Every structure is written in C-alpha cells, then in structure tokens.
PDB file of C-alpha atoms in Angstrom:
ATOM      1  CA  LEU A   1     -32.909 -30.475 -23.236  1.00 79.00           C
ATOM      2  CA  TYR A   2     -30.966 -32.443 -20.413  1.00 85.00           C
ATOM      3  CA  GLN A   3     -27.873 -32.665 -22.544  1.00 90.00           C
ATOM      4  CA  TYR A   4     -28.305 -29.285 -23.934  1.00 94.00           C
ATOM      5  CA  ASN A   5     -28.320 -27.645 -20.266  1.00 95.00           C
ATOM      6  CA  SER A   6     -25.470 -29.890 -19.331  1.00 94.00           C
ATOM      7  CA  PHE A   7     -23.490 -28.424 -21.916  1.00 95.00           C
ATOM      8  CA  ILE A   8     -24.407 -24.704 -21.072  1.00 95.00           C
ATOM      9  CA  THR A   9     -23.139 -25.759 -17.263  1.00 94.00           C
ATOM     10  CA  MET A  10     -19.870 -27.129 -18.744  1.00 93.00           C
ATOM     11  CA  PHE A  11     -19.406 -23.871 -21.021  1.00 93.00           C
ATOM     12  CA  LYS A  12     -20.009 -21.925 -17.589  1.00 91.00           C
ATOM     13  CA  LEU A  13     -17.703 -23.498 -15.328  1.00 91.00           C
ATOM     14  CA  LEU A  14     -14.868 -23.351 -18.226  1.00 89.00           C
ATOM     15  CA  ARG A  15     -15.998 -19.493 -18.441  1.00 87.00           C
ATOM     16  CA  ASP A  16     -15.595 -19.231 -14.540  1.00 86.00           C
ATOM     17  CA  ASN A  17     -12.089 -20.882 -14.825  1.00 82.00           C
ATOM     18  CA  THR A  18     -13.056 -23.847 -12.992  1.00 84.00           C
ATOM     19  CA  ARG A  19     -10.349 -26.703 -13.320  1.00 86.00           C
ATOM     20  CA  LEU A  20     -11.818 -29.790 -14.822  1.00 87.00           C
ATOM     21  CA  ILE A  21     -11.471 -32.607 -17.259  1.00 89.00           C
ATOM     22  CA  CYS A  22     -14.361 -33.295 -19.398  1.00 89.00           C
ATOM     23  CA  ASN A  23     -14.276 -36.937 -20.833  1.00 91.00           C
ATOM     24  CA  ARG A  24     -15.397 -36.539 -24.339  1.00 89.00           C
ATOM     25  CA  ALA A  25     -17.791 -33.693 -23.308  1.00 91.00           C
ATOM     26  CA  HIS A  26     -19.383 -31.784 -26.382  1.00 95.00           C
ATOM     27  CA  LEU A  27     -17.260 -33.598 -29.095  1.00 97.00           C
ATOM     28  CA  GLY A  28     -18.878 -36.916 -27.559  1.00 95.00           C
ATOM     29  CA  GLU A  29     -22.312 -35.429 -28.096  1.00 96.00           C
ATOM     30  CA  THR A  30     -21.824 -34.777 -31.915  1.00 96.00           C
ATOM     31  CA  VAL A  31     -20.246 -38.275 -32.443  1.00 95.00           C
ATOM     32  CA  TYR A  32     -22.873 -40.209 -30.338  1.00 92.00           C
ATOM     33  CA  ALA A  33     -25.878 -38.107 -31.165  1.00 94.00           C
ATOM     34  CA  LYS A  34     -25.265 -38.857 -34.990  1.00 92.00           C
ATOM     35  CA  ARG A  35     -23.961 -42.447 -34.794  1.00 90.00           C
ATOM     36  CA  TYR A  36     -26.421 -43.843 -32.168  1.00 89.00           C
ATOM     37  CA  ARG A  37     -28.994 -41.536 -30.999  1.00 91.00           C
ATOM     38  CA  ASN A  38     -30.481 -40.287 -34.343  1.00 93.00           C
ATOM     39  CA  TYR A  39     -30.175 -36.586 -33.875  1.00 94.00           C
ATOM     40  CA  ASN A  40     -27.802 -34.038 -34.871  1.00 95.00           C
ATOM     41  CA  GLY A  41     -25.339 -32.838 -31.922  1.00 95.00           C
ATOM     42  CA  ASN A  42     -23.804 -30.236 -33.782  1.00 96.00           C
ATOM     43  CA  TYR A  43     -25.765 -27.689 -31.513  1.00 97.00           C
ATOM     44  CA  VAL A  44     -22.793 -28.173 -28.895  1.00 97.00           C
ATOM     45  CA  PHE A  45     -20.651 -25.904 -31.467  1.00 97.00           C
ATOM     46  CA  ASP A  46     -23.050 -23.252 -31.410  1.00 96.00           C
ATOM     47  CA  ILE A  47     -23.127 -23.257 -27.435  1.00 95.00           C
ATOM     48  CA  GLU A  48     -19.267 -23.113 -27.741  1.00 94.00           C
ATOM     49  CA  ARG A  49     -19.238 -20.493 -30.424  1.00 94.00           C
ATOM     50  CA  ARG A  50     -21.829 -18.244 -28.081  1.00 92.00           C
ATOM     51  CA  PHE A  51     -19.465 -18.425 -25.158  1.00 89.00           C
ATOM     52  CA  HIS A  52     -16.239 -17.899 -27.086  1.00 88.00           C
ATOM     53  CA  GLU A  53     -17.411 -14.966 -29.241  1.00 85.00           C
ATOM     54  CA  SER A  54     -19.595 -13.104 -26.523  1.00 74.00           C
ATOM     55  CA  GLU A  55     -17.493 -13.927 -23.370  1.00 69.00           C
ATOM     56  CA  ASN A  56     -13.888 -14.920 -25.107  1.00 72.00           C
ATOM     57  CA  SER A  57     -14.183 -17.113 -22.020  1.00 75.00           C
ATOM     58  CA  LEU A  58     -12.477 -20.092 -23.523  1.00 85.00           C
ATOM     59  CA  ASN A  59      -9.033 -18.970 -24.009  1.00 86.00           C
ATOM     60  CA  LYS A  60      -7.846 -20.608 -20.722  1.00 85.00           C
ATOM     61  CA  THR A  61      -9.198 -23.918 -21.892  1.00 90.00           C
ATOM     62  CA  LEU A  62      -7.406 -26.667 -23.403  1.00 92.00           C
ATOM     63  CA  LEU A  63      -8.985 -29.155 -25.543  1.00 94.00           C
ATOM     64  CA  VAL A  64      -7.201 -32.339 -25.574  1.00 96.00           C
ATOM     65  CA  LEU A  65      -7.681 -35.192 -27.987  1.00 97.00           C
ATOM     66  CA  LEU A  66      -6.459 -38.529 -27.601  1.00 96.00           C
ATOM     67  CA  TYR A  67      -6.047 -40.740 -30.468  1.00 96.00           C
ATOM     68  CA  THR A  68      -4.244 -43.516 -31.672  1.00 94.00           C
ATOM     69  CA  SER A  69      -2.598 -44.279 -35.237  1.00 93.00           C
ATOM     70  CA  ASP A  70      -2.572 -47.929 -34.998  1.00 91.00           C
ATOM     71  CA  PHE A  71      -5.782 -50.207 -33.996  1.00 86.00           C
ATOM     72  CA  SER A  72      -4.263 -53.499 -34.282  1.00 84.00           C
ATOM     73  CA  PHE A  73      -3.205 -53.770 -30.645  1.00 78.00           C
ATOM     74  CA  ILE A  74      -6.783 -52.775 -29.435  1.00 76.00           C
ATOM     75  CA  THR A  75      -9.034 -55.557 -27.977  1.00 76.00           C
ATOM     76  CA  ASP A  76     -12.657 -55.508 -27.123  1.00 75.00           C
ATOM     77  CA  ASP A  77     -12.907 -54.377 -23.522  1.00 76.00           C
ATOM     78  CA  GLY A  78     -16.786 -55.379 -23.595  1.00 73.00           C
ATOM     79  CA  LEU A  79     -17.940 -51.901 -22.743  1.00 69.00           C
ATOM     80  CA  SER A  80     -18.077 -50.780 -26.610  1.00 67.00           C
ATOM     81  CA  LEU A  81     -21.159 -50.450 -28.263  1.00 64.00           C
ATOM     82  CA  ASP A  82     -19.522 -52.005 -31.828  1.00 71.00           C
ATOM     83  CA  VAL A  83     -15.832 -52.415 -31.484  1.00 71.00           C
ATOM     84  CA  THR A  84     -15.459 -52.448 -35.486  1.00 77.00           C
ATOM     85  CA  LYS A  85     -16.566 -48.955 -35.379  1.00 82.00           C
ATOM     86  CA  ARG A  86     -13.654 -47.700 -33.132  1.00 86.00           C
ATOM     87  CA  GLU A  87     -11.593 -46.223 -36.049  1.00 90.00           C
ATOM     88  CA  GLU A  88     -14.599 -44.554 -37.629  1.00 92.00           C
ATOM     89  CA  GLU A  89     -15.761 -43.440 -34.184  1.00 92.00           C
ATOM     90  CA  GLN A  90     -12.116 -42.014 -33.871  1.00 94.00           C
ATOM     91  CA  ASN A  91     -12.471 -40.233 -37.348  1.00 96.00           C
ATOM     92  CA  ASP A  92     -15.656 -38.579 -36.321  1.00 96.00           C
ATOM     93  CA  PHE A  93     -13.636 -37.187 -33.047  1.00 97.00           C
ATOM     94  CA  ILE A  94     -11.030 -35.992 -35.262  1.00 97.00           C
ATOM     95  CA  GLU A  95     -13.452 -34.096 -37.103  1.00 97.00           C
ATOM     96  CA  ALA A  96     -15.152 -32.732 -34.361  1.00 97.00           C
ATOM     97  CA  TYR A  97     -12.024 -31.612 -32.964  1.00 97.00           C
ATOM     98  CA  SER A  98     -11.248 -29.926 -36.165  1.00 97.00           C
ATOM     99  CA  LYS A  99     -14.638 -28.137 -35.771  1.00 97.00           C
ATOM    100  CA  SER A 100     -14.244 -26.652 -32.562  1.00 96.00           C
ATOM    101  CA  ILE A 101     -13.083 -23.300 -32.101  1.00 94.00           C
ATOM    102  CA  ILE A 102     -11.529 -23.539 -28.763  1.00 93.00           C
ATOM    103  CA  PRO A 103      -8.035 -21.639 -29.471  1.00 91.00           C
ATOM    104  CA  ASN A 104      -6.210 -24.106 -27.731  1.00 92.00           C
ATOM    105  CA  LYS A 105      -6.036 -27.434 -28.724  1.00 95.00           C
ATOM    106  CA  ILE A 106      -3.587 -30.507 -28.812  1.00 96.00           C
ATOM    107  CA  MET A 107      -3.726 -34.022 -30.198  1.00 97.00           C
ATOM    108  CA  ILE A 108      -1.884 -36.756 -28.799  1.00 97.00           C
ATOM    109  CA  ASP A 109      -1.103 -40.296 -30.281  1.00 97.00           C
ATOM    110  CA  VAL A 110      -1.315 -42.776 -27.457  1.00 96.00           C
ATOM    111  CA  ASN A 111       0.394 -45.401 -29.887  1.00 95.00           C
ATOM    112  CA  ASN A 112       3.968 -46.177 -28.557  1.00 95.00           C
ATOM    113  CA  GLY A 113       4.743 -47.909 -31.858  1.00 92.00           C
ATOM    114  CA  SER A 114       5.197 -51.333 -30.320  1.00 93.00           C
ATOM    115  CA  SER A 115       1.799 -52.482 -30.179  1.00 87.00           C
ATOM    116  CA  GLY A 116       0.979 -50.740 -26.716  1.00 91.00           C
ATOM    117  CA  PHE A 117       0.013 -47.198 -25.367  1.00 93.00           C
ATOM    118  CA  ILE A 118       2.489 -44.585 -23.979  1.00 96.00           C
ATOM    119  CA  SER A 119       2.763 -43.846 -20.452  1.00 97.00           C
ATOM    120  CA  LYS A 120       0.370 -41.999 -18.660  1.00 96.00           C
ATOM    121  CA  ASP A 121       3.367 -39.566 -17.529  1.00 97.00           C
ATOM    122  CA  LEU A 122       3.843 -38.701 -21.397  1.00 97.00           C
ATOM    123  CA  VAL A 123       0.309 -37.980 -21.926  1.00 97.00           C
ATOM    124  CA  LEU A 124       0.360 -35.497 -18.772  1.00 95.00           C
ATOM    125  CA  GLY A 125       3.802 -33.904 -19.742  1.00 96.00           C
ATOM    126  CA  ALA A 126       2.370 -33.432 -23.474  1.00 96.00           C
ATOM    127  CA  VAL A 127      -0.608 -31.821 -21.542  1.00 95.00           C
ATOM    128  CA  LEU A 128       1.514 -29.514 -18.920  1.00 94.00           C
ATOM    129  CA  ASN A 129       4.028 -28.554 -21.531  1.00 94.00           C
ATOM    130  CA  ARG A 130       1.242 -27.068 -23.680  1.00 91.00           C
ATOM    131  CA  MET A 131      -0.466 -25.341 -20.698  1.00 87.00           C
ATOM    132  CA  LYS A 132       2.413 -23.099 -20.250  1.00 77.00           C
TER     133      LYS A 132
END
C-alpha cells in the first residue's frame, strides 16, 4: 500500500507540473518487484495510464532512461544487490521504459566509447534539448 500511495503522489505532483527528478520511480518498481520482492509491479502502468488518459497530465513530463551500451568498464560499487545481473536489470528497465505511455521519452547511452561515462554536461544538454 505504501508503494502504491507513493506512486499516486508522484503522478499527482507530475500532474501539477511540479519540477522534480524521480530516480527510477515507477520503472524501478516494475523491475525490482519482479526480481527481488516476489510480486508484479506492473500496477504502476495502470496508475500511469489513469493519470494520462483521464487528466492528460503527463504531456509535460519527460521520461529519461540512462543506459550503457558497454558494461565492461563498470566495477562493483559494493552497493548493488547482484552485480552479475546489471545487464539483465538494464534490459528490464528498457522493457519497462518501452511499456510506459508517457509521450515524451528519451534514452541516453552514457557510455563514451572509451571505457568510461559521458560527462554530466552531455546528459544535461541532451535532456534540455529534448525539453525545448
């Protein structure tokens, strides 16, 4: 119930044009519920659909998915549940991103092609460019 209510609150804030960044948010619920919590988190898409269809309130929302096309340079940060599952988890996030009906979406590859990440400025620039 707590998770459900938190996503209702998130979508209300988005409806009200509150400027916020939600790290993983409802996409994370679909990925982690299935993988680690033993329940189906796809209920968040019902909430998303309800807010979008009944109130047309997600047109100003930008859904950003950061991903990497190369996992070879990524090291264990000691905080992940299972570092061997990173690519599988990323694929789950890409699948969830694809299921989302938020109309404005962008995927950004954070791999710089030289065993590292692109700069934060490049990520910000891509997001700001999409918001124009």
